[in-house]
Amino acid sequence: MCTPLNSAIDWQGNTLWLLDQRALPVDTRWLECTHVDQVNEAIQTMVVRGAPAIGIAAAYGVVLSAIAHRAASTIDPIIDDCARLAQSRPTAVNLQWAIDRMLGVLKKHSAPQPAIDALVHEAEAIHREDIENNLTLAEHGAAFLAQQEPASFAVMTHCNTGALATGGHGTALGIIQTAWSRGVIDHVVVNETRPWMQGARLTAWELQQSGISMALQTEGAAGLTFSSGKTRWLIVGADRIAANGDVANKIGTYTLAIAARHHGMRVMVAAPISTFDLSIPDGSHIPIETRSEDELFYQGGTRIAPDGIRAFNPAFDITPHTLIDALVTEQGVIETPCREKIENHVKV
Ligand SMILES: CSC[C@H]1O[C@H](OP(=O)(O)O)[C@H](O)[C@@H]1O
């Protein structure tokens, strides 16, 4: 079964089209980006979101910067644009990874047009490779689940990790799509994922498009769901994985992992190798993005909280590797991840 949505990112003739994920599932509208500043704003405002997806969008943003500065005497203006892109969201390492890869190509060229052509080629390669990696990762994850469980079973997922969050197919939701198509899983419990509601608005939409059995719940219901034994695995994505296997992911993941372990459920994290940051020894060093208080004060444009109060709105938290049972990448599955296993896995 293929994911009906191919990708939320489309590059056509020096124009980047982004599916505006703020409007889903009610409206399907695309944002036209012809300048890198538009890409920067689209990442900051979560028109495009998801660790791999923002890396891919930024890669095309670098192309737009090179086009805008083709008459410049140095590449400094492009490097300045890349620095601003890298700051658009601090937690997902895929953003800096993609920008670094594009800068490496840029610095190999002196003439503007060959540089632009090479940058387009590299951005398209980053996009294509992400889709290929996700399909391979999903195969590894689905095969591992089939081997671990005697019969089909239900899983829980958090936030959105599908085609909308990546170059296509998805990571954790890619595993779920592939495992469903193989009869390995028979139901998906989707956490709405406050405050931005990626689960309710995006994951439920993607699973509905694929005809996959699911039910939406508040993440507050997760403990009760785990205690009922309805689900056997919590399957989530990642935004940055430290050298020891600690995982930065959407806020609430850490709480879910604790509850899952308490009830004997197992935790699977799915991410491409581009999400690993071996320069960071453990999760305590991963920058956690804090977003606007208004994301908690308003729902659908209506204020739901009193005026004059404060809000705490971290977009991510850190799940220690000790709470993770399987880490799935395009290179395979790391069971009970730790520093040594990750070093051996990533260097392959
Ligand atoms: C496939 S990575 C998706 C990852 O990104 C999400 O965060 P956001 O929606 O804020 O970009 C969430 O952490 C997902 O696990």
Coordinates of C-alpha atoms and ligand atoms in Angstrom, one line a residue, residues 21 43 46 48-54 89 91-92 94 130 134 158-167 170-173 193 196 198 202 236-240 247-251 253 270-272 275 289 291 315-317, ligand 1:
Q21 CA 0.0 22.1 7.1
I43 CA 9.5 26.6 8.5
M46 CA 5.1 25.4 10.5
V48 CA 6.1 22.8 6.6
R49 CA 7.2 20.8 9.7
G50 CA 8.7 17.5 10.6
A51 CA 12.4 17.0 10.9
P52 CA 13.2 15.5 7.5
A53 CA 10.7 17.8 5.7
I54 CA 12.2 21.0 7.1
R89 CA 13.8 25.8 14.3
T91 CA 15.8 21.1 17.6
A92 CA 15.6 19.0 14.4
N94 CA 18.0 17.4 9.8
D130 CA 14.7 10.7 2.1
N134 CA 11.8 5.9 4.6
H158 CA 2.2 10.5 18.7
C159 CA 2.4 13.7 16.6
N160 CA 2.8 13.3 12.8
T161 CA 5.6 11.3 11.2
G162 CA 4.1 10.5 7.8
A163 CA 4.6 11.8 4.3
L164 CA 3.7 15.3 5.6
A165 CA 6.7 15.3 8.0
T166 CA 9.2 13.9 5.5
G167 CA 10.0 13.7 1.8
G170 CA 7.1 8.8 6.5
T171 CA 9.2 7.4 9.4
A172 CA 7.1 6.0 12.3
L173 CA 3.9 6.4 10.3
T193 CA -0.8 16.0 20.3
W196 CA -0.5 22.1 17.6
Q198 CA -0.4 17.2 14.6
L202 CA -2.4 15.4 10.2
V236 CA 7.1 7.6 17.3
G237 CA 9.6 9.6 15.3
A238 CA 12.5 11.8 16.3
D239 CA 13.9 15.3 15.7
R240 CA 17.4 14.7 17.0
V247 CA 15.8 11.0 21.6
A248 CA 14.3 14.5 21.2
N249 CA 10.8 14.3 19.9
K250 CA 7.4 16.0 20.2
I251 CA 6.5 17.1 23.7
T253 CA 6.9 11.5 24.1
A270 CA 11.9 5.6 13.8
A271 CA 14.3 8.0 12.1
P272 CA 16.7 8.2 9.2
T275 CA 18.5 12.6 12.5
E289 CA 12.4 24.8 21.0
R291 CA 7.1 28.2 21.0
A315 CA 7.8 21.8 21.5
F316 CA 9.9 18.8 22.3
D317 CA 11.1 16.7 25.2
Ligands
LIG1 C1 9.5 12.5 10.9 S1 10.1 13.5 12.0 C2 8.6 14.2 12.7 C3 8.8 14.8 14.0 O1 8.7 16.2 13.9 C4 7.6 16.6 14.7 O2 7.7 17.9 15.2 P1 7.1 19.2 14.5 O3 5.7 18.8 14.1 O4 7.1 20.2 15.6 O5 8.0 19.5 13.4 C5 7.5 15.6 15.8 O6 8.5 15.8 16.7 C6 7.7 14.3 14.9 O7 8.1 13.2 15.7

